[in-house]
Amino acid sequence: MNQTEKNFYNLFSESKILINEPLSKYTNTRTGGPADLLAFPQAVNELKNMIIKAKKLAIPVTVVGNASNLIVKDGGIRGLVLILVKLNQIKIENKNVIAQAGASLIDTTEAAYKLGLTGLEFAAGIPGSIGGAIFMNAGAYGGEISKVVHSVTILTRNGEIRVYQNGDLDFGYRHSRIQDEKDIVLSARFGLETGNKKKIREAMDDFNFLRASKQPLEYPSCGSVFKRPEGHYTGKLIHDAGLQGFQIGGAQVSLKHAGFIVNVGFATASDYLAVIKHIQKTILDKFHVQLETEVRIIGENS
């Protein structure tokens, strides 16, 4: 920790900032090097103040949501890392669900179900946060966040709070404006409809069953690694290339679902990245298809 980071640390002495903290404790892959400074802001004002002070001190800031669809390299992340899981309030206003960035998608879908609101069933088992879902326009089983989000409140890197309507967010396949402008999601408002609670529950249970039966939930992973290339299914391409079970170190192409890379024991981020590179090269050589990563890869090499 350099002197500038010490100054920042002292400014937020009540925030319990962690120093040189291994991010492998928090990522879903259970891999990743240390953060110079790691904080878990508990209120929007605290987050805003951290962003403003870090900018004044020229400390880089990385926001990782709940660190689910993410690979942090083994060298870790310099500067300040923010995990937003404590910003997790969920409110209901008429047919709107308003969820803070750190709220889980699973908790948000459950809150909607309890009041008989339909539209979020597809997200019932996605292990991500609201902020991450907006960031990448998360989707599954024919549903997408862009189809149900009404507006998003964001914090700019200058500390300004803005509200974007759906049409302002430039949603696309696994893309939103947030990725381009590096804003920080504070909360999202979802416009839902009144539905039949029994049917909502049945749909959620069906999606959860499909997820549990097809995905390797028994191992740490970053979820779906690659975007779906046009005209193809990623898992089928990897399966047809004979890569299921391919392993480097502790990172293995899942035997249950070829679109996942799982940590079968003491994997490093370097193991993950080597498996990803091998898959991309093999699929390009065999099928002339370029696979793009859906998972976000950040940090420094060791």
PDB file of C-alpha atoms in Angstrom:
ATOM      1  CA  MET A   1       0.000   0.000   0.000  1.00  0.00           C
ATOM      2  CA  ASN A   2       1.540   3.296  -1.094  1.00  0.00           C
ATOM      3  CA  GLN A   3       1.179   6.627   0.699  1.00  0.00           C
ATOM      4  CA  THR A   4      -1.757   7.766  -1.445  1.00  0.00           C
ATOM      5  CA  GLU A   5      -3.656   4.583  -0.627  1.00  0.00           C
ATOM      6  CA  LYS A   6      -2.792   5.065   3.064  1.00  0.00           C
ATOM      7  CA  ASN A   7      -4.320   8.536   2.879  1.00  0.00           C
ATOM      8  CA  PHE A   8      -7.489   7.097   1.368  1.00  0.00           C
ATOM      9  CA  TYR A   9      -7.578   4.315   3.957  1.00  0.00           C
ATOM     10  CA  ASN A  10      -7.328   6.871   6.781  1.00  0.00           C
ATOM     11  CA  LEU A  11     -10.161   8.949   5.310  1.00  0.00           C
ATOM     12  CA  PHE A  12     -12.486   5.934   5.543  1.00  0.00           C
ATOM     13  CA  SER A  13     -11.262   4.419   8.800  1.00  0.00           C
ATOM     14  CA  GLU A  14     -14.841   3.555   9.814  1.00  0.00           C
ATOM     15  CA  SER A  15     -15.531   1.640   6.601  1.00  0.00           C
ATOM     16  CA  LYS A  16     -13.447  -1.434   7.487  1.00  0.00           C
ATOM     17  CA  ILE A  17     -11.418  -1.351   4.292  1.00  0.00           C
ATOM     18  CA  LEU A  18      -9.319  -4.479   3.796  1.00  0.00           C
ATOM     19  CA  ILE A  19      -5.683  -4.257   2.701  1.00  0.00           C
ATOM     20  CA  ASN A  20      -4.049  -6.656   0.216  1.00  0.00           C
ATOM     21  CA  GLU A  21      -7.100  -8.903   0.422  1.00  0.00           C
ATOM     22  CA  PRO A  22      -7.188 -12.052  -1.771  1.00  0.00           C
ATOM     23  CA  LEU A  23     -10.125 -11.742  -4.152  1.00  0.00           C
ATOM     24  CA  SER A  24     -10.283 -15.530  -4.408  1.00  0.00           C
ATOM     25  CA  LYS A  25     -12.335 -15.324  -1.201  1.00  0.00           C
ATOM     26  CA  TYR A  26     -15.122 -13.543  -3.081  1.00  0.00           C
ATOM     27  CA  THR A  27     -15.125 -14.648  -6.738  1.00  0.00           C
ATOM     28  CA  ASN A  28     -17.377 -17.502  -7.822  1.00  0.00           C
ATOM     29  CA  THR A  29     -14.401 -19.259  -9.410  1.00  0.00           C
ATOM     30  CA  ARG A  30     -12.509 -19.102  -6.099  1.00  0.00           C
ATOM     31  CA  THR A  31      -9.540 -17.654  -7.979  1.00  0.00           C
ATOM     32  CA  GLY A  32      -7.920 -14.228  -8.175  1.00  0.00           C
ATOM     33  CA  GLY A  33      -5.062 -12.262  -6.682  1.00  0.00           C
ATOM     34  CA  PRO A  34      -5.221  -9.515  -4.054  1.00  0.00           C
ATOM     35  CA  ALA A  35      -6.866  -6.115  -4.111  1.00  0.00           C
ATOM     36  CA  ASP A  36      -4.679  -3.315  -2.793  1.00  0.00           C
ATOM     37  CA  LEU A  37      -7.768  -1.958  -1.036  1.00  0.00           C
ATOM     38  CA  LEU A  38     -11.127  -3.711  -0.800  1.00  0.00           C
ATOM     39  CA  ALA A  39     -14.280  -2.016   0.448  1.00  0.00           C
ATOM     40  CA  PHE A  40     -17.923  -2.973   0.912  1.00  0.00           C
ATOM     41  CA  PRO A  41     -19.855   0.329   0.960  1.00  0.00           C
ATOM     42  CA  GLN A  42     -23.074   0.095   2.953  1.00  0.00           C
ATOM     43  CA  ALA A  43     -24.823   3.225   1.661  1.00  0.00           C
ATOM     44  CA  VAL A  44     -24.987   5.205  -1.559  1.00  0.00           C
ATOM     45  CA  ASN A  45     -23.435   8.285   0.075  1.00  0.00           C
ATOM     46  CA  GLU A  46     -20.511   6.222   1.323  1.00  0.00           C
ATOM     47  CA  LEU A  47     -19.972   4.812  -2.177  1.00  0.00           C
ATOM     48  CA  LYS A  48     -20.241   8.284  -3.706  1.00  0.00           C
ATOM     49  CA  ASN A  49     -17.688   9.705  -1.264  1.00  0.00           C
ATOM     50  CA  MET A  50     -15.278   6.864  -1.991  1.00  0.00           C
ATOM     51  CA  ILE A  51     -15.534   7.477  -5.731  1.00  0.00           C
ATOM     52  CA  ILE A  52     -14.965  11.233  -5.331  1.00  0.00           C
ATOM     53  CA  LYS A  53     -12.019  10.866  -2.935  1.00  0.00           C
ATOM     54  CA  ALA A  54     -10.386   8.135  -5.010  1.00  0.00           C
ATOM     55  CA  LYS A  55     -10.608  10.337  -8.101  1.00  0.00           C
ATOM     56  CA  LYS A  56      -9.018  13.270  -6.263  1.00  0.00           C
ATOM     57  CA  LEU A  57      -6.182  11.013  -5.098  1.00  0.00           C
ATOM     58  CA  ALA A  58      -5.811   9.411  -8.573  1.00  0.00           C
ATOM     59  CA  ILE A  59      -6.504   5.958  -7.149  1.00  0.00           C
ATOM     60  CA  PRO A  60      -7.972   3.588  -9.761  1.00  0.00           C
ATOM     61  CA  VAL A  61     -11.371   2.131  -8.831  1.00  0.00           C
ATOM     62  CA  THR A  62     -12.729  -1.242  -9.952  1.00  0.00           C
ATOM     63  CA  VAL A  63     -16.327  -2.236  -9.244  1.00  0.00           C
ATOM     64  CA  VAL A  64     -16.983  -5.977  -9.270  1.00  0.00           C
ATOM     65  CA  GLY A  65     -20.606  -6.231  -8.095  1.00  0.00           C
ATOM     66  CA  ASN A  66     -20.837  -9.616  -6.409  1.00  0.00           C
ATOM     67  CA  ALA A  67     -17.906 -11.072  -8.406  1.00  0.00           C
ATOM     68  CA  SER A  68     -19.938 -13.809 -10.113  1.00  0.00           C
ATOM     69  CA  ASN A  69     -19.434 -13.605 -13.915  1.00  0.00           C
ATOM     70  CA  LEU A  70     -15.833 -12.590 -13.443  1.00  0.00           C
ATOM     71  CA  ILE A  71     -12.244 -13.813 -13.642  1.00  0.00           C
ATOM     72  CA  VAL A  72      -9.691 -11.820 -11.637  1.00  0.00           C
ATOM     73  CA  LYS A  73      -6.140 -12.494 -12.783  1.00  0.00           C
ATOM     74  CA  ASP A  74      -3.611 -13.909 -10.329  1.00  0.00           C
ATOM     75  CA  GLY A  75      -1.736 -10.612  -9.959  1.00  0.00           C
ATOM     76  CA  GLY A  76      -4.830  -9.019  -8.468  1.00  0.00           C
ATOM     77  CA  ILE A  77      -6.133  -5.478  -8.869  1.00  0.00           C
ATOM     78  CA  ARG A  78      -4.338  -2.265  -8.080  1.00  0.00           C
ATOM     79  CA  GLY A  79      -6.066   0.569  -6.286  1.00  0.00           C
ATOM     80  CA  LEU A  80      -9.531   0.323  -4.785  1.00  0.00           C
ATOM     81  CA  VAL A  81     -11.926  -2.566  -5.427  1.00  0.00           C
ATOM     82  CA  LEU A  82     -15.595  -2.161  -4.513  1.00  0.00           C
ATOM     83  CA  ILE A  83     -17.933  -5.073  -3.873  1.00  0.00           C
ATOM     84  CA  LEU A  84     -21.517  -3.814  -3.620  1.00  0.00           C
ATOM     85  CA  VAL A  85     -23.274  -6.740  -1.928  1.00  0.00           C
ATOM     86  CA  LYS A  86     -24.263  -4.570   1.075  1.00  0.00           C
ATOM     87  CA  LEU A  87     -26.262  -2.243  -1.189  1.00  0.00           C
ATOM     88  CA  ASN A  88     -29.012  -4.852  -1.406  1.00  0.00           C
ATOM     89  CA  GLN A  89     -32.358  -3.232  -0.579  1.00  0.00           C
ATOM     90  CA  ILE A  90     -35.418  -4.311  -2.564  1.00  0.00           C
ATOM     91  CA  LYS A  91     -38.617  -2.245  -2.574  1.00  0.00           C
ATOM     92  CA  ILE A  92     -41.991  -2.714  -4.237  1.00  0.00           C
ATOM     93  CA  GLU A  93     -44.006   0.237  -5.576  1.00  0.00           C
ATOM     94  CA  ASN A  94     -47.255  -0.817  -7.214  1.00  0.00           C
ATOM     95  CA  LYS A  95     -46.118  -3.057 -10.099  1.00  0.00           C
ATOM     96  CA  ASN A  96     -42.516  -1.882  -9.907  1.00  0.00           C
ATOM     97  CA  VAL A  97     -39.664  -3.664  -8.177  1.00  0.00           C
ATOM     98  CA  ILE A  98     -36.791  -1.341  -7.240  1.00  0.00           C
ATOM     99  CA  ALA A  99     -33.596  -3.197  -6.361  1.00  0.00           C
ATOM    100  CA  GLN A 100     -30.208  -1.825  -5.406  1.00  0.00           C
ATOM    101  CA  ALA A 101     -27.129  -2.884  -7.358  1.00  0.00           C
ATOM    102  CA  GLY A 102     -25.933  -5.393  -4.785  1.00  0.00           C
ATOM    103  CA  ALA A 103     -29.245  -7.205  -4.445  1.00  0.00           C
ATOM    104  CA  SER A 104     -29.145 -10.684  -5.921  1.00  0.00           C
ATOM    105  CA  LEU A 105     -31.236 -11.541  -8.950  1.00  0.00           C
ATOM    106  CA  ILE A 106     -32.553 -14.550  -7.041  1.00  0.00           C
ATOM    107  CA  ASP A 107     -33.792 -12.419  -4.128  1.00  0.00           C
ATOM    108  CA  THR A 108     -35.314  -9.909  -6.539  1.00  0.00           C
ATOM    109  CA  THR A 109     -37.265 -12.566  -8.426  1.00  0.00           C
ATOM    110  CA  GLU A 110     -38.502 -13.994  -5.117  1.00  0.00           C
ATOM    111  CA  ALA A 111     -39.678 -10.544  -4.012  1.00  0.00           C
ATOM    112  CA  ALA A 112     -41.624 -10.151  -7.264  1.00  0.00           C
ATOM    113  CA  TYR A 113     -43.164 -13.606  -6.887  1.00  0.00           C
ATOM    114  CA  LYS A 114     -44.365 -12.929  -3.341  1.00  0.00           C
ATOM    115  CA  LEU A 115     -46.493 -10.064  -4.664  1.00  0.00           C
ATOM    116  CA  GLY A 116     -47.651 -11.940  -7.737  1.00  0.00           C
ATOM    117  CA  LEU A 117     -45.648  -9.887 -10.233  1.00  0.00           C
ATOM    118  CA  THR A 118     -44.564 -11.586 -13.445  1.00  0.00           C
ATOM    119  CA  GLY A 119     -41.703 -10.846 -15.863  1.00  0.00           C
ATOM    120  CA  LEU A 120     -38.583 -11.812 -13.932  1.00  0.00           C
ATOM    121  CA  GLU A 121     -39.094 -15.583 -13.798  1.00  0.00           C
ATOM    122  CA  PHE A 122     -36.278 -16.245 -16.304  1.00  0.00           C
ATOM    123  CA  ALA A 123     -33.760 -14.817 -13.802  1.00  0.00           C
ATOM    124  CA  ALA A 124     -34.848 -17.007 -10.883  1.00  0.00           C
ATOM    125  CA  GLY A 125     -31.607 -18.976 -10.693  1.00  0.00           C
ATOM    126  CA  ILE A 126     -29.034 -16.599 -12.172  1.00  0.00           C
ATOM    127  CA  PRO A 127     -26.334 -16.198  -9.483  1.00  0.00           C
ATOM    128  CA  GLY A 128     -25.599 -12.555 -10.173  1.00  0.00           C
ATOM    129  CA  SER A 129     -26.396  -9.122  -8.793  1.00  0.00           C
ATOM    130  CA  ILE A 130     -28.732  -6.479 -10.169  1.00  0.00           C
ATOM    131  CA  GLY A 131     -25.774  -4.251 -11.067  1.00  0.00           C
ATOM    132  CA  GLY A 132     -24.065  -7.028 -12.977  1.00  0.00           C
ATOM    133  CA  ALA A 133     -27.304  -7.977 -14.707  1.00  0.00           C
ATOM    134  CA  ILE A 134     -27.759  -4.423 -15.982  1.00  0.00           C
ATOM    135  CA  PHE A 135     -24.064  -4.150 -16.908  1.00  0.00           C
ATOM    136  CA  MET A 136     -24.210  -7.181 -19.209  1.00  0.00           C
ATOM    137  CA  ASN A 137     -27.935  -7.341 -20.013  1.00  0.00           C
ATOM    138  CA  ALA A 138     -28.163 -10.762 -18.384  1.00  0.00           C
ATOM    139  CA  GLY A 139     -30.555 -13.271 -19.848  1.00  0.00           C
ATOM    140  CA  ALA A 140     -31.640 -16.890 -19.883  1.00  0.00           C
ATOM    141  CA  TYR A 141     -34.348 -19.091 -21.362  1.00  0.00           C
ATOM    142  CA  GLY A 142     -35.586 -16.438 -23.755  1.00  0.00           C
ATOM    143  CA  GLY A 143     -35.710 -13.611 -21.221  1.00  0.00           C
ATOM    144  CA  GLU A 144     -33.443 -10.591 -20.899  1.00  0.00           C
ATOM    145  CA  ILE A 145     -33.086  -7.824 -18.349  1.00  0.00           C
ATOM    146  CA  SER A 146     -33.591  -5.248 -21.115  1.00  0.00           C
ATOM    147  CA  LYS A 147     -37.156  -6.510 -21.607  1.00  0.00           C
ATOM    148  CA  VAL A 148     -38.245  -5.719 -18.046  1.00  0.00           C
ATOM    149  CA  VAL A 149     -36.063  -2.888 -16.750  1.00  0.00           C
ATOM    150  CA  HIS A 150     -37.800   0.488 -16.764  1.00  0.00           C
ATOM    151  CA  SER A 151     -34.995   2.749 -15.548  1.00  0.00           C
ATOM    152  CA  VAL A 152     -31.559   2.591 -13.915  1.00  0.00           C
ATOM    153  CA  THR A 153     -29.978   4.993 -11.443  1.00  0.00           C
ATOM    154  CA  ILE A 154     -26.230   5.294 -11.909  1.00  0.00           C
ATOM    155  CA  LEU A 155     -23.242   7.012 -10.344  1.00  0.00           C
ATOM    156  CA  THR A 156     -20.711   8.506 -12.738  1.00  0.00           C
ATOM    157  CA  ARG A 157     -16.992   8.351 -12.053  1.00  0.00           C
ATOM    158  CA  ASN A 158     -17.230  12.074 -11.237  1.00  0.00           C
ATOM    159  CA  GLY A 159     -19.670  11.381  -8.417  1.00  0.00           C
ATOM    160  CA  GLU A 160     -22.812  12.559 -10.242  1.00  0.00           C
ATOM    161  CA  ILE A 161     -26.056  10.605  -9.854  1.00  0.00           C
ATOM    162  CA  ARG A 162     -28.176  10.194 -13.000  1.00  0.00           C
ATOM    163  CA  VAL A 163     -31.264   8.259 -14.033  1.00  0.00           C
ATOM    164  CA  TYR A 164     -31.325   6.500 -17.413  1.00  0.00           C
ATOM    165  CA  GLN A 165     -34.511   5.236 -19.014  1.00  0.00           C
ATOM    166  CA  ASN A 166     -34.489   1.891 -20.794  1.00  0.00           C
ATOM    167  CA  GLY A 167     -34.017   3.526 -24.188  1.00  0.00           C
ATOM    168  CA  ASP A 168     -30.948   5.397 -22.959  1.00  0.00           C
ATOM    169  CA  LEU A 169     -29.071   2.246 -22.013  1.00  0.00           C
ATOM    170  CA  ASP A 170     -28.102   0.952 -25.475  1.00  0.00           C
ATOM    171  CA  PHE A 171     -28.972  -2.630 -24.590  1.00  0.00           C
ATOM    172  CA  GLY A 172     -27.748  -5.398 -26.868  1.00  0.00           C
ATOM    173  CA  TYR A 173     -26.718  -9.012 -26.576  1.00  0.00           C
ATOM    174  CA  ARG A 174     -24.735  -9.122 -23.305  1.00  0.00           C
ATOM    175  CA  HIS A 175     -24.137  -5.384 -23.639  1.00  0.00           C
ATOM    176  CA  SER A 176     -25.278  -2.109 -22.123  1.00  0.00           C
ATOM    177  CA  ARG A 177     -24.147   1.495 -22.111  1.00  0.00           C
ATOM    178  CA  ILE A 178     -22.717   0.928 -18.624  1.00  0.00           C
ATOM    179  CA  GLN A 179     -19.877  -1.119 -20.132  1.00  0.00           C
ATOM    180  CA  ASP A 180     -18.846   1.713 -22.426  1.00  0.00           C
ATOM    181  CA  GLU A 181     -19.042   4.622 -20.000  1.00  0.00           C
ATOM    182  CA  LYS A 182     -17.846   2.818 -16.838  1.00  0.00           C
ATOM    183  CA  ASP A 183     -20.702   4.200 -14.757  1.00  0.00           C
ATOM    184  CA  ILE A 184     -21.681   2.420 -11.552  1.00  0.00           C
ATOM    185  CA  VAL A 185     -25.192   1.015 -11.232  1.00  0.00           C
ATOM    186  CA  LEU A 186     -26.886   2.089  -8.001  1.00  0.00           C
ATOM    187  CA  SER A 187     -30.341   0.607  -8.546  1.00  0.00           C
ATOM    188  CA  ALA A 188     -32.804  -0.545 -11.180  1.00  0.00           C
ATOM    189  CA  ARG A 189     -36.557  -0.211 -11.486  1.00  0.00           C
ATOM    190  CA  PHE A 190     -38.362  -3.119 -13.121  1.00  0.00           C
ATOM    191  CA  GLY A 191     -41.806  -2.636 -14.630  1.00  0.00           C
ATOM    192  CA  LEU A 192     -43.723  -5.883 -14.150  1.00  0.00           C
ATOM    193  CA  GLU A 193     -47.288  -7.111 -14.554  1.00  0.00           C
ATOM    194  CA  THR A 194     -49.714  -8.772 -12.203  1.00  0.00           C
ATOM    195  CA  GLY A 195     -49.723 -12.516 -12.750  1.00  0.00           C
ATOM    196  CA  ASN A 196     -50.906 -15.803 -11.316  1.00  0.00           C
ATOM    197  CA  LYS A 197     -48.674 -16.691  -8.350  1.00  0.00           C
ATOM    198  CA  LYS A 198     -48.990 -20.403  -8.947  1.00  0.00           C
ATOM    199  CA  LYS A 199     -47.907 -20.057 -12.578  1.00  0.00           C
ATOM    200  CA  ILE A 200     -45.068 -17.723 -11.620  1.00  0.00           C
ATOM    201  CA  ARG A 201     -43.792 -20.238  -9.072  1.00  0.00           C
ATOM    202  CA  GLU A 202     -44.092 -23.098 -11.557  1.00  0.00           C
ATOM    203  CA  ALA A 203     -42.095 -21.166 -14.158  1.00  0.00           C
ATOM    204  CA  MET A 204     -39.384 -20.293 -11.619  1.00  0.00           C
ATOM    205  CA  ASP A 205     -39.183 -23.893 -10.437  1.00  0.00           C
ATOM    206  CA  ASP A 206     -38.969 -25.135 -14.030  1.00  0.00           C
ATOM    207  CA  PHE A 207     -36.101 -22.773 -14.825  1.00  0.00           C
ATOM    208  CA  ASN A 208     -34.284 -23.744 -11.629  1.00  0.00           C
ATOM    209  CA  PHE A 209     -34.729 -27.435 -12.460  1.00  0.00           C
ATOM    210  CA  LEU A 210     -33.318 -26.903 -15.949  1.00  0.00           C
ATOM    211  CA  ARG A 211     -30.378 -25.003 -14.532  1.00  0.00           C
ATOM    212  CA  ALA A 212     -29.614 -27.621 -11.878  1.00  0.00           C
ATOM    213  CA  SER A 213     -29.958 -30.522 -14.310  1.00  0.00           C
ATOM    214  CA  LYS A 214     -27.817 -29.018 -17.080  1.00  0.00           C
ATOM    215  CA  GLN A 215     -25.284 -26.808 -15.331  1.00  0.00           C
ATOM    216  CA  PRO A 216     -22.369 -27.856 -13.078  1.00  0.00           C
ATOM    217  CA  LEU A 217     -23.575 -26.082  -9.962  1.00  0.00           C
ATOM    218  CA  GLU A 218     -21.628 -28.491  -7.756  1.00  0.00           C
ATOM    219  CA  TYR A 219     -18.317 -26.805  -8.677  1.00  0.00           C
ATOM    220  CA  PRO A 220     -17.104 -23.201  -8.490  1.00  0.00           C
ATOM    221  CA  SER A 221     -17.377 -21.499 -11.872  1.00  0.00           C
ATOM    222  CA  CYS A 222     -17.863 -18.111 -13.492  1.00  0.00           C
ATOM    223  CA  GLY A 223     -21.040 -19.228 -15.245  1.00  0.00           C
ATOM    224  CA  SER A 224     -21.297 -19.225 -19.010  1.00  0.00           C
ATOM    225  CA  VAL A 225     -17.834 -18.350 -20.322  1.00  0.00           C
ATOM    226  CA  PHE A 226     -18.506 -17.453 -23.964  1.00  0.00           C
ATOM    227  CA  LYS A 227     -21.075 -15.444 -25.858  1.00  0.00           C
ATOM    228  CA  ARG A 228     -23.239 -17.431 -28.235  1.00  0.00           C
ATOM    229  CA  PRO A 229     -21.859 -17.000 -31.782  1.00  0.00           C
ATOM    230  CA  GLU A 230     -24.465 -16.288 -34.424  1.00  0.00           C
ATOM    231  CA  GLY A 231     -25.813 -19.479 -35.916  1.00  0.00           C
ATOM    232  CA  HIS A 232     -24.179 -21.749 -33.355  1.00  0.00           C
ATOM    233  CA  TYR A 233     -24.476 -23.028 -29.799  1.00  0.00           C
ATOM    234  CA  THR A 234     -21.267 -22.617 -27.845  1.00  0.00           C
ATOM    235  CA  GLY A 235     -21.657 -25.752 -25.754  1.00  0.00           C
ATOM    236  CA  LYS A 236     -22.245 -27.896 -28.838  1.00  0.00           C
ATOM    237  CA  LEU A 237     -19.192 -26.483 -30.611  1.00  0.00           C
ATOM    238  CA  ILE A 238     -16.994 -27.264 -27.609  1.00  0.00           C
ATOM    239  CA  HIS A 239     -18.537 -30.730 -27.226  1.00  0.00           C
ATOM    240  CA  ASP A 240     -18.148 -31.523 -30.937  1.00  0.00           C
ATOM    241  CA  ALA A 241     -14.506 -30.450 -30.751  1.00  0.00           C
ATOM    242  CA  GLY A 242     -13.920 -33.136 -28.123  1.00  0.00           C
ATOM    243  CA  LEU A 243     -12.967 -30.627 -25.461  1.00  0.00           C
ATOM    244  CA  GLN A 244     -15.315 -31.727 -22.691  1.00  0.00           C
ATOM    245  CA  GLY A 245     -13.131 -32.730 -19.766  1.00  0.00           C
ATOM    246  CA  PHE A 246     -10.100 -30.845 -21.117  1.00  0.00           C
ATOM    247  CA  GLN A 247      -8.146 -29.594 -18.119  1.00  0.00           C
ATOM    248  CA  ILE A 248      -5.207 -27.350 -17.279  1.00  0.00           C
ATOM    249  CA  GLY A 249      -4.245 -27.262 -13.628  1.00  0.00           C
ATOM    250  CA  GLY A 250      -7.476 -27.190 -11.651  1.00  0.00           C
ATOM    251  CA  ALA A 251      -9.609 -25.633 -14.398  1.00  0.00           C
ATOM    252  CA  GLN A 252     -11.682 -28.095 -16.431  1.00  0.00           C
ATOM    253  CA  VAL A 253     -14.200 -27.860 -19.262  1.00  0.00           C
ATOM    254  CA  SER A 254     -17.270 -29.174 -17.476  1.00  0.00           C
ATOM    255  CA  LEU A 255     -18.315 -32.742 -18.198  1.00  0.00           C
ATOM    256  CA  LYS A 256     -21.901 -31.681 -17.503  1.00  0.00           C
ATOM    257  CA  HIS A 257     -22.100 -28.564 -19.703  1.00  0.00           C
ATOM    258  CA  ALA A 258     -19.342 -27.755 -22.181  1.00  0.00           C
ATOM    259  CA  GLY A 259     -20.044 -24.018 -21.987  1.00  0.00           C
ATOM    260  CA  PHE A 260     -18.751 -23.913 -18.405  1.00  0.00           C
ATOM    261  CA  ILE A 261     -15.229 -24.073 -17.014  1.00  0.00           C
ATOM    262  CA  VAL A 262     -15.184 -25.366 -13.442  1.00  0.00           C
ATOM    263  CA  ASN A 263     -12.667 -25.275 -10.642  1.00  0.00           C
ATOM    264  CA  VAL A 264     -12.188 -28.942  -9.786  1.00  0.00           C
ATOM    265  CA  GLY A 265      -9.446 -28.254  -7.265  1.00  0.00           C
ATOM    266  CA  PHE A 266      -7.080 -25.355  -6.525  1.00  0.00           C
ATOM    267  CA  ALA A 267      -7.384 -23.752  -9.960  1.00  0.00           C
ATOM    268  CA  THR A 268      -5.721 -20.424 -10.613  1.00  0.00           C
ATOM    269  CA  ALA A 269      -6.950 -17.657 -12.858  1.00  0.00           C
ATOM    270  CA  SER A 270      -4.034 -18.510 -15.156  1.00  0.00           C
ATOM    271  CA  ASP A 271      -5.430 -22.047 -15.460  1.00  0.00           C
ATOM    272  CA  TYR A 272      -8.811 -20.587 -16.466  1.00  0.00           C
ATOM    273  CA  LEU A 273      -7.298 -18.248 -19.028  1.00  0.00           C
ATOM    274  CA  ALA A 274      -5.183 -21.027 -20.534  1.00  0.00           C
ATOM    275  CA  VAL A 275      -8.265 -23.237 -20.932  1.00  0.00           C
ATOM    276  CA  ILE A 276     -10.185 -20.341 -22.512  1.00  0.00           C
ATOM    277  CA  LYS A 277      -7.356 -19.675 -24.972  1.00  0.00           C
ATOM    278  CA  HIS A 278      -7.155 -23.365 -25.913  1.00  0.00           C
ATOM    279  CA  ILE A 279     -10.912 -23.560 -26.498  1.00  0.00           C
ATOM    280  CA  GLN A 280     -10.882 -20.436 -28.679  1.00  0.00           C
ATOM    281  CA  LYS A 281      -7.976 -21.699 -30.792  1.00  0.00           C
ATOM    282  CA  THR A 282      -9.475 -25.167 -31.203  1.00  0.00           C
ATOM    283  CA  ILE A 283     -12.927 -23.897 -32.205  1.00  0.00           C
ATOM    284  CA  LEU A 284     -11.403 -21.434 -34.658  1.00  0.00           C
ATOM    285  CA  ASP A 285      -9.199 -24.128 -36.211  1.00  0.00           C
ATOM    286  CA  LYS A 286     -11.931 -26.773 -36.441  1.00  0.00           C
ATOM    287  CA  PHE A 287     -15.034 -24.737 -37.230  1.00  0.00           C
ATOM    288  CA  HIS A 288     -13.733 -21.275 -38.253  1.00  0.00           C
ATOM    289  CA  VAL A 289     -15.823 -19.701 -35.480  1.00  0.00           C
ATOM    290  CA  GLN A 290     -14.341 -17.038 -33.218  1.00  0.00           C
ATOM    291  CA  LEU A 291     -15.610 -17.395 -29.648  1.00  0.00           C
ATOM    292  CA  GLU A 292     -15.833 -14.179 -27.648  1.00  0.00           C
ATOM    293  CA  THR A 293     -15.782 -14.277 -23.866  1.00  0.00           C
ATOM    294  CA  GLU A 294     -18.908 -13.328 -21.999  1.00  0.00           C
ATOM    295  CA  VAL A 295     -17.131 -13.515 -18.654  1.00  0.00           C
ATOM    296  CA  ARG A 296     -15.408 -10.298 -17.619  1.00  0.00           C
ATOM    297  CA  ILE A 297     -11.611 -10.712 -17.251  1.00  0.00           C
ATOM    298  CA  ILE A 298      -9.829  -8.072 -15.161  1.00  0.00           C
ATOM    299  CA  GLY A 299      -6.696  -7.493 -13.114  1.00  0.00           C
ATOM    300  CA  GLU A 300      -2.982  -8.024 -13.624  1.00  0.00           C
ATOM    301  CA  ASN A 301      -0.929 -11.079 -14.452  1.00  0.00           C
ATOM    302  CA  SER A 302       1.126 -12.488 -11.615  1.00  0.00           C
TER     303      SER A 302
END
